[in-house]
Each structure stands twice: as C-alpha cells, then as structure tokens.
Amino acid sequence: MSGEAETTTIHRARRVLALRPFRRLWLVTGVCSSADWLTILGLAALASAIAPGSTGLNFAFSGVLFANLLPGLLFAPIGGLLADRFDRRKVMAAADLVRCALLVSIVLMDTYWWIFVGTFLTQVASIMWIPCKEAALPNLLRRPDQVESAAQLGLVMTYGFSFVVGGGLFVAVSGAGTALHLPQNLFGANGLLKLAVLIAAALYLTSAVIIATRLPELSLRGAAPPGTAAASEDEKQGVLAMLRDSVRYIRGTPLVRGLLIGMMGAFAAGGAVVGAAQPYALSLLGGQATFGLLLIALFVGLGVGMIGAPKLARRLQHERLFGVAIVVAGIALLGVALSPMLAFSLVVVAVVGACAGAAFLTGITIIGSRVEDGMRGRINAVYQAMLKVVVGCSIAVTPLLVTLVRPWTTTVWGDPIRIDGTRPVILCAGVLAIAAGALAHRQMGAATRREPILRAIRDAMSWRAKRVTGMLITVEGTTAANTGEQAKRLADWLGAGERDVLLASDPVLDDDRLTALTSLASLSGPRARALAAAAVRADIVDRSVQPALDAGSIVVMERFADSSIAHLSVSTGLDAGEVDGLAFWATGTLRPDLVVLLDTAPETASSGDVQWRVRDVLREMATTSPARYLVVSGDGAEEEVAERVRFAVWAALTGRFSVPTPAYDPALPG
C-alpha cells in the first residue's frame, strides 16, 4: 500500500472515530462481540463438562453452534421489524439485559438441556440487537460517505479485536486452575467455566448500561424525503402492514433487489465452497496441512478485499463494484475447480476471498448509505437472515452432492490429481456466482451511471489513474443556490495553495453561445437542445478543462453536468440516464473528483414543483456516489456558505493535496 493510500485510510478512520456517538457504539460493539465469542466457547465447554454420556459429549459443541444459528433462520425478520418500529436504543438495551439474565440462569440451573435452550433464547435476543445497531449507525455519522469507513471499523472490531479478547478471556479463565495450581473445586463443579459465562453476562450488562445512559443518539431517526415509504409510514403501523411494505420496497427498488439477488448467489456459492473445502484439499494430495493453507489464503484475501474496496470505490461506483466483485469471484472459483496444483489453488482462493470481502463490505455500505432509515432495519435483517439460511443450507447440501460423483485419479503435467465430487460442485458454484453477479449488476444498473462496464472495470483495476496530478471540483445546486459565487470563492481560496487553479463554468450556462447554436440550427425540441448543450460542453472540456487537468491544475467548475442533467430531466421529461450518458460521452468520460452540492431549498413553495423535484434528483445523485459528493447546506449568508464549502473540501483533500486551512469547523460550536 502506498503512503498516500495508507494516510488516506488512517485519516478516514480517524475522522469517523472522532465522532463521539459512533466511537461509543463502536466500543459497545466490541464489548458485545467479545461477550458473543466468550459465550460460544464457555457454553460449549460447559455442555461438554456436564454431558450425560458419550452421545451428549459428542453433541455438545455442534449443539451449541446449532442453537446459535437456529434463531437467525427463524426470527431474523422480526428483528428488522423491531428496529424500524420501536426506539432502537430501548430495544438494544433490553436485548442486552435479556442476554445477561439468560446466561446467569444457565449457570444457576446447571442443567445440560437448559444450556441449549438458554443459548437459543440468547441468540433470539441477539437478532433483535443487531438490526437495531446496523440501522442506527448511519444516523451517528455526518456524511453518507463515512458509512464505508464505519463498516470497516465494525468488521475489524467484531472479527478481529473482539475475537482475540473473547478467546483470550476464555483461555485465561478456563486455564487459570492449571496455570495457578488452584484447587479443582475452588468455585464448585466446573466453577471456572461458569465464571467465564458470568463474565460474558457482565459484559452484556455493561453494554446495556452504556447504551441506556451514554448513547441517546441511537434513538435518532433519519429524515425521509417526501413521498418515500418511510415518510408516509404510520407510526401505528402493524406488523403485517410493515411486512407488506418491505416486500413492496424490495420489489420496487432495483438497487435493493439487485443487492439481495447478488448476495443470495454469493452466499450459496460460498456455502458450497466451505462444504467442499476439506475433501477438495485432500484431492490436491496434500493432506490436512493443505486445508489449513487454503483457509489462510481465503482469510488473507478477505482482509485484502475489505481494505482495498474503498480505494476501488473511488474509481468504480459501489453498485458496479458489488456486481463486478461477485462476477470475478465466480471466475476465480472456476479456476479453483480446474486447478491442477496447490500453488495455483492458493492464488485463486485468495482472489475469491478478496472479492468476497469487497462485495460484503460494499453491500453493507450500500444498505447503510442508500436505504432509507425507515426501511433500513428490515433490509439489514433480511441480509443477515440470507447469510445464515443460504450459507447453512448450502453447506448442508454440498456433502450430499459431492458423494454423487465417483472419484478417480488422473495425471496433469506429471502431477497426480484426484478428481471427485468437489470439483463439479465448486465449478457449479462459480457459474452460480457469475450469473448472480451479472443479474445483480443489471438490476442495480438503474441506479448507476451509463459508463460502459468493461471500460469502468479496466479503469478501476488499472494501476495508473487516468489523471495523475489534476483535480476537477464542481459546484452544483438548484437555481436557488448561488453556485457561481461559491465557485469563485472556492477558486480564490484554493488559489492561495501550491496548485494553479482554473475557474470555469458549465458551457450550458453560456447562454449566448448556446442560443446562437440552437437558433441558427432552428432547434426547439428537448432532445435537440440536449445534443446542442452536449456539443458546447465537449468543446469547452477539450479547449480548457482537460488541458488544465493534464498540467496538474485544480479546476473549479460551476455546474459541470449534474445540475443541467437534473433540470433537463425534470423540465423536459427526458430520461436522466440517457442525458447523463450523453454528457458522459461528450466530456470524454470525464467525471469530477469532488462535487460540492449546495443543498438549498427553493425560495418559495410556488417556485414550483420543478425546483423541489430538481433538488430531489440532485440529492439522489449524491447518494449514488457518496465518496465523491460533499453535500453542504446552501442556506445563510454567502460567507457562511463559503466557509462550510471550504471546510468540506479541506476535509476531503487533506492527505491528497496541499490546500489552505479553513478558519474553523462550521459543524462544531464556536
């Protein structure tokens, strides 16, 4: 990783952790996740210790795992309904108290069967807790583009630090008797194992106290745009009505529908690979050590994918990145199935892991930044339920499919290869992932820009950026926003830095040139005018903007394309995707590096519907690419707005460009 990328990643993480509500929720997540890992290990060990015979002993660990998974298969949607219907903070605190009480009851009852019942009920409480946390998280952040960094930090805490803490606590407590030579029954029969379970209960109690007393922000609800399902939802809406709304939302939202289709295929393929992993390792004739090496390659790939996904997302939209990652994972699975040797298998398995990590993180980011607050809990619950149901069923069915193929041994390039049912199963899993990724990309395409997918993939994977030194910053807004004044102020401020700065404006704003072109050609229809505007835009990009970027300058442009696309689509009825595709082609695939969107309400309600609808279109564009958009309030005096713009741009460019420091943070008091 380059120094610049590392600085940027650390900077983004620090900015998210600087938000006190998120930092507290992140620490609470760590406390609960540590308790989760400690609970699984402690209860499995306790069940083994008090098992009534060899059958009970053999069932102890798998029984605890099954009791952990079963609630997610049965009740996950209920957790989403609670997250969208009730106060999330109260639900989370209550769930933690229930988990604490259940673990204490397991220790007090000291009964083999109650361990499994208590584990089941504990996980029922957990599936009420998780959707509330995931749905509330975006409301604790300042900008949609911070969801990705927050998701990264959450995964690191849950599957990194917490696993080490939970496992370390179990080892320390359960092994204390041997290490310290304590009497065997110092705390009673199986006293140290019970102590480990009680420590987990104390961690849940600690989480409940912090949530109830230190995280009132969890009760916040995001504002829903007018006309959305969340805005019109009745607070007294019943469970059945909420379920119907969920189905309508998924069916009517291509972005969410494509996301779920893609993840269903990815989870099914992943489950098939996990179920076939050990016999596949044996087919490489490397023994059990091969299985370990494949697992290491997979998890290394997962980490690389989760770290690298945000960097790829700067060049490729999240919607495109999601589908592409699943398709590439499927192609890599084909390589796994056809691999003749261990070395090649390790490489392609690492690629599968990297793509899976990127797709999983991107999916979480899309849900957190693109799904409205009133529906976010239910979508998160469906996402989590799919993970458990599809993966679980796939793992269960795979061994049966593997046994249907009679194994034989062949020689490839002088090396013996054992061909059994694992390879056809993995091959089918790869085909399934490719089909699911392609279908997801097609479904989510309504929310993406019309850039050719192959070109987008090539640019995203290229080691050399299209422009190495220059930067294009545009200022967009409705007609109520003074974009010209703010673009000028921003250019003047940036001009005090080390880079040359060029101030330009959307060529469509050049009324004289556009009027002359359209009148001389007798153009009156909306399509003809859009083509004329594209021609003028192409000319100014070729003459002024692109040369300045190639020379390493910062170009500040008023209303580059988005504002005109929004106005044309609203006022003329032209399809926004078609107009955007035309603009993309006219500018030679040039896109702004940063878009400052002045979010200004129309001056009066009578300015019509048009300005309000233009504002909604611009907001939708901002949520499509949160990493590139800086949404700034355009209300207030010109200097106040300019200071907000300067601070937002400074925060986005720190670590990438040398820019002047703004006078103050307008988001903070004083």
XYZ file of C-alpha atoms in Angstrom:
670
model
C 0.000 0.000 0.000
C 1.316 3.411 -0.895
C 1.975 6.042 1.715
C -0.773 8.224 0.294
C -3.343 5.421 0.421
C -2.312 4.496 3.942
C -2.569 8.114 5.057
C -5.975 8.435 3.465
C -7.270 5.231 5.084
C -5.999 6.246 8.516
C -7.351 9.749 8.052
C -10.816 8.459 7.140
C -10.861 6.107 10.122
C -9.768 8.864 12.499
C -12.455 11.213 11.231
C -15.129 8.606 11.887
C -13.733 7.718 15.317
C -13.656 11.426 16.186
C -17.470 11.323 16.251
C -18.294 10.618 19.893
C -21.613 8.747 19.353
C -20.044 6.423 16.773
C -16.969 5.868 18.924
C -19.163 4.797 21.842
C -21.247 2.495 19.641
C -18.036 1.011 18.226
C -16.782 0.259 21.742
C -20.177 -1.192 22.701
C -19.968 -3.416 19.613
C -16.593 -4.604 20.839
C -17.958 -5.374 24.317
C -20.910 -7.355 22.937
C -18.856 -9.159 20.293
C -16.306 -10.194 22.921
C -19.194 -11.495 25.019
C -20.545 -13.383 21.976
C -17.267 -15.215 21.367
C -16.789 -15.900 25.073
C -20.368 -17.213 25.332
C -19.934 -19.700 22.477
C -16.666 -21.059 23.871
C -17.837 -21.076 27.500
C -21.199 -22.749 26.873
C -19.709 -25.353 24.523
C -17.091 -26.237 27.155
C -19.712 -26.272 29.943
C -22.000 -28.524 27.892
C -19.109 -30.937 27.315
C -18.276 -30.942 31.023
C -21.781 -31.838 32.234
C -22.846 -34.007 29.270
C -24.725 -37.155 30.403
C -22.752 -39.707 28.417
C -20.730 -40.051 25.228
C -23.657 -39.100 22.960
C -24.211 -35.858 24.839
C -20.481 -35.176 24.788
C -20.320 -35.596 21.017
C -23.330 -33.325 20.553
C -22.149 -30.577 22.937
C -20.178 -28.287 20.607
C -22.292 -28.815 17.491
C -25.455 -28.407 19.604
C -24.332 -25.019 20.902
C -23.472 -23.899 17.354
C -26.846 -25.110 16.064
C -28.654 -23.265 18.878
C -26.721 -20.133 17.880
C -27.714 -20.390 14.211
C -31.341 -21.522 14.508
C -32.846 -18.217 15.752
C -31.358 -16.415 12.762
C -33.074 -18.876 10.455
C -36.440 -18.478 12.166
C -36.771 -14.978 13.569
C -34.345 -12.631 11.769
C -37.124 -10.582 10.040
C -38.678 -9.858 13.443
C -35.508 -8.081 14.498
C -35.792 -5.837 11.448
C -39.406 -5.009 12.256
C -38.480 -4.043 15.813
C -35.632 -1.868 14.534
C -37.984 0.075 12.251
C -40.986 0.190 14.582
C -39.636 0.940 18.077
C -36.961 3.037 19.784
C -33.707 1.306 18.788
C -31.867 2.291 21.933
C -34.509 0.718 24.166
C -34.606 -2.463 22.092
C -30.821 -2.836 22.241
C -30.627 -2.179 25.997
C -33.475 -4.619 26.663
C -31.841 -7.289 24.481
C -28.571 -6.952 26.424
C -30.382 -7.292 29.755
C -32.184 -10.407 28.495
C -28.889 -11.942 27.341
C -27.308 -11.211 30.714
C -30.233 -12.770 32.618
C -30.260 -15.897 30.422
C -26.542 -16.554 30.917
C -26.929 -16.163 34.677
C -29.859 -18.622 34.581
C -27.708 -21.180 32.727
C -25.078 -21.011 35.473
C -27.650 -21.246 38.269
C -29.652 -24.118 36.760
C -26.517 -26.069 35.820
C -28.546 -28.381 33.554
C -27.408 -29.877 30.267
C -30.639 -29.267 28.296
C -31.034 -25.693 29.575
C -27.661 -24.774 28.061
C -29.118 -25.284 24.584
C -32.466 -23.650 25.388
C -30.713 -20.679 27.009
C -28.311 -20.388 24.063
C -31.269 -20.390 21.662
C -33.079 -17.648 23.618
C -29.861 -15.636 23.936
C -29.497 -15.635 20.174
C -33.138 -14.609 19.763
C -32.225 -11.509 21.778
C -29.110 -11.043 19.636
C -31.083 -10.934 16.389
C -33.154 -8.136 17.926
C -29.949 -6.241 18.804
C -28.016 -6.473 15.528
C -30.540 -4.895 13.075
C -31.092 -2.009 15.501
C -27.363 -1.341 15.661
C -26.887 -1.544 11.892
C -29.934 0.634 11.174
C -28.942 3.308 13.713
C -25.269 3.515 12.740
C -25.635 5.841 9.678
C -27.559 8.345 11.823
C -24.480 8.769 14.043
C -22.294 9.871 11.121
C -22.019 13.245 9.448
C -21.932 12.193 5.803
C -23.063 9.161 3.770
C -19.505 8.515 2.539
C -18.447 7.754 6.134
C -20.593 4.596 6.195
C -17.876 2.632 4.414
C -15.188 3.537 6.937
C -17.614 2.832 9.791
C -18.392 -0.599 8.323
C -14.670 -1.373 8.019
C -14.075 -0.437 11.639
C -17.063 -2.523 12.710
C -15.788 -5.636 10.913
C -12.309 -5.173 12.378
C -13.797 -4.891 15.855
C -16.224 -7.826 15.509
C -13.973 -10.346 13.780
C -10.579 -9.041 14.875
C -10.177 -7.407 18.281
C -13.271 -8.986 19.831
C -12.332 -12.493 18.739
C -8.920 -12.074 20.345
C -10.422 -10.590 23.531
C -13.206 -13.182 23.839
C -10.899 -16.102 23.078
C -8.215 -14.698 25.354
C -10.655 -14.318 28.256
C -11.818 -17.904 27.831
C -8.275 -19.269 27.761
C -7.236 -17.144 30.750
C -10.230 -18.074 32.906
C -10.574 -21.751 31.967
C -6.828 -22.325 32.207
C -6.332 -20.414 35.438
C -6.766 -23.552 37.536
C -3.897 -25.366 35.844
C -1.658 -22.306 35.493
C -2.128 -21.157 39.098
C -2.483 -24.651 40.627
C -5.888 -23.801 42.094
C -7.990 -26.457 43.849
C -10.217 -28.296 41.358
C -13.486 -27.350 43.117
C -12.498 -23.894 44.346
C -15.626 -22.373 42.763
C -17.642 -25.571 42.773
C -18.038 -28.116 40.000
C -16.921 -26.595 36.676
C -16.550 -23.323 38.539
C -14.054 -21.733 36.163
C -16.219 -22.488 33.112
C -19.214 -20.978 34.889
C -17.096 -17.966 35.778
C -16.327 -17.465 32.075
C -20.066 -17.485 31.306
C -20.725 -14.994 34.118
C -18.036 -12.681 32.716
C -19.865 -12.750 29.388
C -23.095 -11.878 31.239
C -21.309 -8.954 32.906
C -20.154 -7.699 29.502
C -23.752 -7.724 28.229
C -24.838 -5.835 31.355
C -22.086 -3.275 30.761
C -23.286 -2.807 27.185
C -26.876 -2.273 28.371
C -25.795 0.406 30.842
C -23.696 2.274 28.255
C -26.483 2.150 25.661
C -29.127 3.338 28.125
C -27.076 6.155 29.673
C -24.446 7.245 27.149
C -25.936 6.699 23.695
C -29.198 8.675 23.383
C -28.290 9.222 19.702
C -29.380 5.652 18.964
C -32.967 6.874 19.264
C -32.488 9.328 16.391
C -34.308 8.703 13.152
C -33.088 9.915 9.769
C -35.282 12.346 7.889
C -37.001 10.684 4.961
C -37.582 12.568 1.706
C -41.200 13.429 0.936
C -43.088 10.720 -0.859
C -40.952 7.811 0.359
C -42.306 4.818 2.200
C -40.592 5.969 5.402
C -42.173 9.404 5.226
C -45.681 8.093 4.745
C -45.409 5.204 7.191
C -47.857 5.397 10.042
C -46.204 5.155 13.428
C -49.015 2.808 14.493
C -48.488 0.530 11.523
C -48.969 -3.137 12.304
C -46.570 -5.994 11.745
C -48.379 -7.354 8.689
C -48.504 -3.915 7.081
C -44.781 -3.460 7.693
C -44.080 -6.845 6.103
C -46.144 -5.865 3.055
C -44.257 -2.568 2.840
C -40.969 -4.457 2.992
C -41.948 -6.718 0.112
C -43.148 -3.727 -1.954
C -39.952 -1.820 -1.195
C -37.705 -4.693 -2.269
C -39.727 -5.374 -5.408
C -39.898 -1.698 -6.340
C -36.286 -0.737 -5.585
C -33.843 -2.110 -8.198
C -30.852 -1.248 -6.030
C -32.036 -3.354 -3.075
C -33.429 -6.107 -5.275
C -30.121 -6.450 -7.102
C -28.210 -6.363 -3.819
C -30.204 -9.258 -2.371
C -30.026 -11.288 -5.591
C -26.264 -10.845 -5.758
C -25.701 -11.781 -2.147
C -28.002 -14.806 -2.408
C -25.864 -16.190 -5.228
C -22.643 -15.249 -3.452
C -23.737 -16.844 -0.154
C -24.862 -20.033 -1.925
C -21.543 -20.280 -3.767
C -19.618 -19.537 -0.581
C -21.506 -22.211 1.351
C -20.799 -24.759 -1.380
C -17.093 -23.966 -1.246
C -16.991 -24.232 2.559
C -18.838 -27.560 2.452
C -16.444 -28.954 -0.152
C -13.254 -27.390 1.226
C -11.825 -30.298 3.178
C -12.351 -33.034 0.537
C -11.078 -30.559 -2.073
C -7.893 -30.127 -0.047
C -7.486 -33.887 0.062
C -7.969 -34.070 -3.718
C -4.801 -31.993 -4.082
C -2.990 -34.860 -2.322
C -1.502 -32.534 0.257
C -3.112 -33.828 3.441
C -4.717 -31.783 6.219
C -1.970 -29.160 6.012
C -3.335 -28.219 2.588
C -6.719 -27.476 4.163
C -5.042 -25.098 6.594
C -3.141 -23.327 3.821
C -6.345 -22.844 1.816
C -8.091 -21.338 4.855
C -5.179 -18.961 5.418
C -5.266 -17.888 1.754
C -9.023 -17.323 1.970
C -8.848 -15.150 5.089
C -5.854 -13.182 3.827
C -7.867 -12.482 0.687
C -10.873 -11.394 2.773
C -8.735 -8.863 4.620
C -7.198 -7.516 1.428
C -10.639 -7.175 -0.159
C -12.091 -5.259 2.766
C -9.094 -2.930 2.887
C -8.951 -2.384 -0.867
C -12.691 -1.960 -1.554
C -12.823 1.747 -0.562
C -9.906 2.519 -2.857
C -11.614 0.782 -5.784
C -14.864 2.571 -4.919
C -13.180 5.888 -5.733
C -12.928 4.770 -9.363
C -15.941 2.462 -9.585
C -19.382 3.112 -8.165
C -20.463 0.886 -5.291
C -23.257 -0.620 -7.403
C -20.827 -1.589 -10.148
C -18.152 -2.716 -7.684
C -20.650 -5.012 -5.952
C -21.664 -6.876 -9.108
C -18.138 -6.951 -10.532
C -16.695 -8.395 -7.301
C -19.205 -11.264 -7.331
C -18.578 -12.000 -11.026
C -14.793 -12.012 -10.554
C -15.204 -14.266 -7.511
C -17.193 -16.669 -9.695
C -14.489 -16.662 -12.357
C -11.875 -17.361 -9.676
C -13.993 -20.264 -8.426
C -13.809 -21.766 -11.901
C -10.042 -21.595 -11.505
C -10.312 -23.310 -8.115
C -12.341 -26.132 -9.645
C -9.904 -26.627 -12.535
C -6.684 -26.062 -10.592
C -4.070 -28.796 -11.158
C -1.759 -27.857 -8.273
C -1.725 -26.377 -4.776
C 0.208 -23.197 -5.661
C -2.382 -22.155 -8.231
C -5.228 -23.084 -5.876
C -3.824 -20.830 -3.153
C -3.699 -17.861 -5.534
C -7.237 -18.238 -6.884
C -8.645 -18.953 -3.402
C -7.063 -15.690 -2.224
C -8.737 -13.908 -5.161
C -12.077 -15.448 -4.163
C -11.571 -14.181 -0.617
C -10.633 -10.680 -1.772
C -13.708 -10.429 -3.982
C -15.945 -11.793 -1.232
C -14.568 -9.256 1.247
C -15.060 -6.397 -1.198
C -18.614 -7.497 -2.039
C -19.608 -7.948 1.617
C -18.256 -4.554 2.678
C -19.799 -2.868 -0.363
C -23.177 -4.461 0.385
C -23.100 -3.173 3.969
C -22.098 0.275 2.696
C -24.965 0.373 0.187
C -27.513 -0.577 2.853
C -26.165 1.996 5.302
C -25.897 4.878 2.820
C -28.634 4.210 0.283
C -31.539 2.553 2.118
C -33.880 4.967 3.855
C -33.945 4.983 7.642
C -37.499 3.657 7.988
C -36.651 0.521 5.990
C -33.001 0.008 6.930
C -33.629 -2.322 9.872
C -35.725 -4.728 7.810
C -33.255 -4.807 4.920
C -30.397 -5.468 7.333
C -32.421 -8.271 8.910
C -33.095 -9.856 5.518
C -29.393 -9.540 4.678
C -28.378 -11.273 7.917
C -31.068 -13.960 7.526
C -29.910 -14.708 3.980
C -26.358 -15.115 5.231
C -27.378 -17.795 7.719
C -30.130 -19.524 5.753
C -28.445 -19.688 2.352
C -24.968 -20.489 3.658
C -26.332 -23.050 6.119
C -28.444 -24.855 3.524
C -25.606 -24.769 1.004
C -23.143 -26.257 3.493
C -25.658 -28.970 4.405
C -26.458 -29.966 0.808
C -22.903 -29.853 -0.583
C -21.637 -33.115 1.022
C -24.628 -34.939 -0.481
C -23.811 -33.583 -3.940
C -20.138 -34.460 -3.570
C -20.958 -38.111 -2.855
C -22.878 -38.409 -6.145
C -19.638 -38.274 -8.175
C -17.419 -41.334 -8.184
C -13.765 -40.259 -7.599
C -10.868 -41.142 -9.856
C -7.191 -40.111 -10.199
C -5.608 -38.598 -13.305
C -2.261 -37.016 -14.204
C -1.843 -33.392 -15.350
C 1.623 -32.100 -16.256
C 3.152 -35.071 -14.467
C 1.293 -34.409 -11.201
C -1.418 -36.805 -9.960
C -4.807 -35.160 -9.319
C -7.715 -36.801 -7.552
C -10.989 -35.882 -9.245
C -14.035 -36.242 -7.027
C -17.353 -34.534 -6.485
C -15.798 -31.405 -5.015
C -14.638 -30.035 -8.353
C -18.008 -30.234 -10.167
C -19.667 -28.679 -7.090
C -17.175 -25.795 -6.967
C -17.479 -25.382 -10.740
C -21.263 -25.064 -10.432
C -20.784 -22.636 -7.528
C -18.598 -20.463 -9.757
C -21.195 -20.444 -12.533
C -23.881 -19.553 -9.972
C -21.807 -16.648 -8.636
C -21.154 -15.307 -12.145
C -24.861 -15.466 -13.002
C -25.894 -13.852 -9.694
C -23.303 -11.074 -10.019
C -24.311 -10.307 -13.604
C -28.019 -10.266 -12.696
C -27.341 -8.078 -9.655
C -25.371 -5.628 -11.783
C -28.203 -5.489 -14.282
C -30.826 -4.954 -11.566
C -28.774 -2.246 -9.864
C -27.952 -0.589 -13.187
C -30.909 1.785 -12.835
C -29.027 3.492 -10.026
C -25.678 3.653 -11.806
C -24.232 5.915 -14.417
C -24.201 4.729 -18.019
C -20.462 4.246 -18.299
C -19.599 1.078 -20.267
C -18.972 -1.645 -17.691
C -15.879 -3.096 -19.357
C -14.261 0.336 -19.516
C -15.186 1.001 -15.895
C -13.605 -2.298 -14.789
C -10.462 -1.560 -16.786
C -10.115 1.924 -15.286
C -10.806 0.657 -11.769
C -8.210 -2.121 -11.975
C -5.584 -0.014 -13.729
C -2.543 0.784 -11.619
C -2.234 4.157 -13.324
C -5.007 6.629 -12.762
C -6.455 8.363 -15.768
C -5.260 11.723 -14.416
C -2.269 11.576 -12.113
C -1.998 15.166 -10.972
C -5.004 17.348 -11.802
C -8.289 17.576 -9.951
C -11.756 18.649 -11.057
C -14.039 20.129 -8.391
C -17.542 21.175 -9.389
C -20.156 23.222 -7.555
C -23.726 22.095 -8.226
C -27.126 23.181 -6.956
C -30.640 24.246 -7.830
C -31.395 27.644 -9.315
C -31.921 28.849 -5.734
C -28.233 28.209 -4.998
C -25.636 30.840 -5.913
C -23.242 28.337 -7.458
C -21.354 30.971 -9.438
C -20.440 32.996 -6.347
C -19.460 29.913 -4.346
C -17.354 28.524 -7.200
C -15.499 31.847 -7.402
C -14.910 31.995 -3.639
C -13.693 28.389 -3.611
C -11.304 29.017 -6.506
C -9.910 32.127 -4.781
C -9.321 30.162 -1.567
C -7.667 27.226 -3.327
C -5.540 29.661 -5.295
C -3.704 30.524 -2.084
C -2.266 26.996 -2.073
C 0.539 25.472 -4.113
C -1.517 24.456 -7.159
C -2.629 26.506 -10.127
C -6.395 26.949 -10.111
C -8.684 27.433 -13.108
C -12.221 28.764 -12.632
C -14.680 27.605 -15.287
C -18.427 27.286 -15.696
C -20.771 24.831 -17.338
C -20.827 25.690 -21.046
C -24.591 25.336 -20.987
C -24.612 28.445 -18.794
C -23.034 30.349 -21.684
C -26.418 31.488 -22.951
C -25.045 33.456 -25.925
C -23.200 30.506 -27.463
C -25.989 28.033 -26.790
C -28.711 30.418 -28.005
C -26.776 31.152 -31.185
C -26.253 27.457 -31.857
C -29.853 26.461 -31.278
C -31.387 29.416 -33.126
C -29.164 29.120 -36.195
C -29.980 25.432 -36.442
C -33.666 26.046 -35.627
C -33.543 23.632 -32.700
C -36.616 23.630 -30.490
C -37.176 20.069 -29.198
C -35.722 18.979 -25.845
C -33.579 16.207 -27.378
C -32.119 18.562 -29.951
C -31.306 21.139 -27.271
C -29.700 18.464 -25.127
C -27.485 17.444 -28.052
C -26.533 21.074 -28.667
C -25.652 21.530 -24.992
C -23.506 18.390 -25.154
C -21.654 19.790 -28.156
C -20.860 23.051 -26.355
C -19.814 21.136 -23.230
C -17.483 18.893 -25.253
C -15.839 21.967 -26.780
C -15.006 23.700 -23.503
C -13.742 20.465 -21.937
C -11.409 19.886 -24.884
C -10.233 23.503 -25.056
C -9.854 24.447 -21.388
C -10.671 21.884 -18.741
C -8.748 18.795 -19.895
C -5.501 20.678 -20.712
C -5.564 22.278 -17.262
C -6.067 18.906 -15.602
C -3.255 17.352 -17.632
C -0.997 20.187 -16.489
C -1.734 19.348 -12.840
C -4.053 22.254 -12.077
C -7.134 22.255 -9.901
C -10.189 23.143 -11.971
C -13.170 24.596 -10.107
C -16.231 24.489 -12.326
C -19.716 25.858 -11.800
C -22.414 23.299 -12.707
C -20.324 20.850 -14.711
C -23.114 18.426 -15.639
C -25.291 17.264 -12.745
C -27.374 20.419 -12.389
C -28.161 20.587 -16.081
C -28.987 16.854 -16.155
C -31.400 17.339 -13.254
C -33.037 20.401 -14.844
C -33.391 18.745 -18.246
C -34.845 15.533 -16.860
C -37.361 17.389 -14.673
C -38.401 20.206 -17.012
C -38.472 18.284 -20.293
C -39.257 14.750 -19.170
C -36.101 13.310 -20.745
C -34.697 10.202 -19.096
C -31.959 11.230 -16.650
C -29.875 8.167 -17.526
C -29.939 9.000 -21.231
C -28.982 12.639 -20.619
C -26.220 11.519 -18.250
C -24.895 9.034 -20.817
C -24.830 11.800 -23.425
C -22.920 14.111 -21.084
C -20.504 11.323 -20.188
C -19.728 10.693 -23.849
C -19.463 14.420 -24.668
C -16.879 15.044 -21.947
C -14.682 12.131 -22.981
C -15.692 10.082 -19.879
C -14.504 12.935 -17.655
C -16.010 12.903 -14.167
C -15.421 15.326 -11.283
C -13.177 14.186 -8.471
C -15.305 16.137 -5.993
C -18.821 17.511 -6.338
C -19.886 20.219 -3.890
C -23.682 20.102 -3.811
C -25.261 23.232 -2.347
C -28.418 21.862 -0.772
C -30.700 24.878 -0.845
C -34.462 24.796 -0.507
C -36.378 26.765 -3.182
C -37.207 30.261 -2.010
C -40.965 29.701 -2.022
C -43.246 26.737 -2.393
C -44.687 28.364 -5.519
C -41.331 28.175 -7.328
C -42.931 25.059 -8.068
C -42.702 21.779 -8.079
C -39.846 21.954 -10.594
C -37.227 23.279 -8.193
C -38.260 20.825 -5.495
C -38.025 17.943 -7.938
C -34.639 19.166 -9.199
C -33.444 19.226 -5.606
C -34.619 15.626 -5.099
C -32.820 14.481 -8.272
C -29.580 16.134 -7.140
C -29.866 14.530 -3.714
C -30.365 11.151 -5.353
C -27.214 11.696 -7.408
C -25.317 12.470 -4.201
C -26.401 9.229 -2.558
C -25.383 7.295 -5.673
C -21.694 8.252 -5.241
C -21.234 9.373 -1.629
C -17.438 9.187 -1.858
C -17.377 11.979 -4.486
C -20.176 14.233 -3.245
C -19.916 16.810 -0.490
C -23.439 17.922 0.456
C -23.274 21.378 2.037
C -26.144 23.490 3.283
C -26.579 26.460 0.950
C -28.759 28.429 3.369
C -27.427 31.531 5.098
C -25.095 34.397 4.224
C -22.676 33.927 1.312
C -19.614 33.957 3.585
C -21.139 31.367 5.929
C -21.873 29.072 2.995
C -18.376 29.667 1.602
C -16.801 28.668 4.921
C -18.838 25.481 5.001
C -17.698 24.696 1.457
C -14.064 25.414 2.304
C -14.131 23.154 5.357
C -15.802 20.282 3.473
C -13.267 20.492 0.636
C -10.361 20.784 3.071
C -11.522 17.665 4.932
C -11.845 15.717 1.674
C -8.458 16.765 0.259
C -6.293 16.505 3.376
C -3.603 13.937 2.674
C -4.093 14.194 -1.100
C -3.453 17.865 -1.926
C -1.874 20.754 -0.121
C -4.723 23.205 0.490
C -5.122 26.178 2.836
C -6.606 25.510 6.275
C -10.109 26.954 6.797
C -10.756 29.343 9.652
C -12.986 26.981 11.630
C -15.146 23.887 11.510
C -18.682 25.160 10.853
C -20.116 21.874 12.132
C -18.720 22.493 15.625
C -19.761 25.146 18.141
C -17.645 28.220 18.458
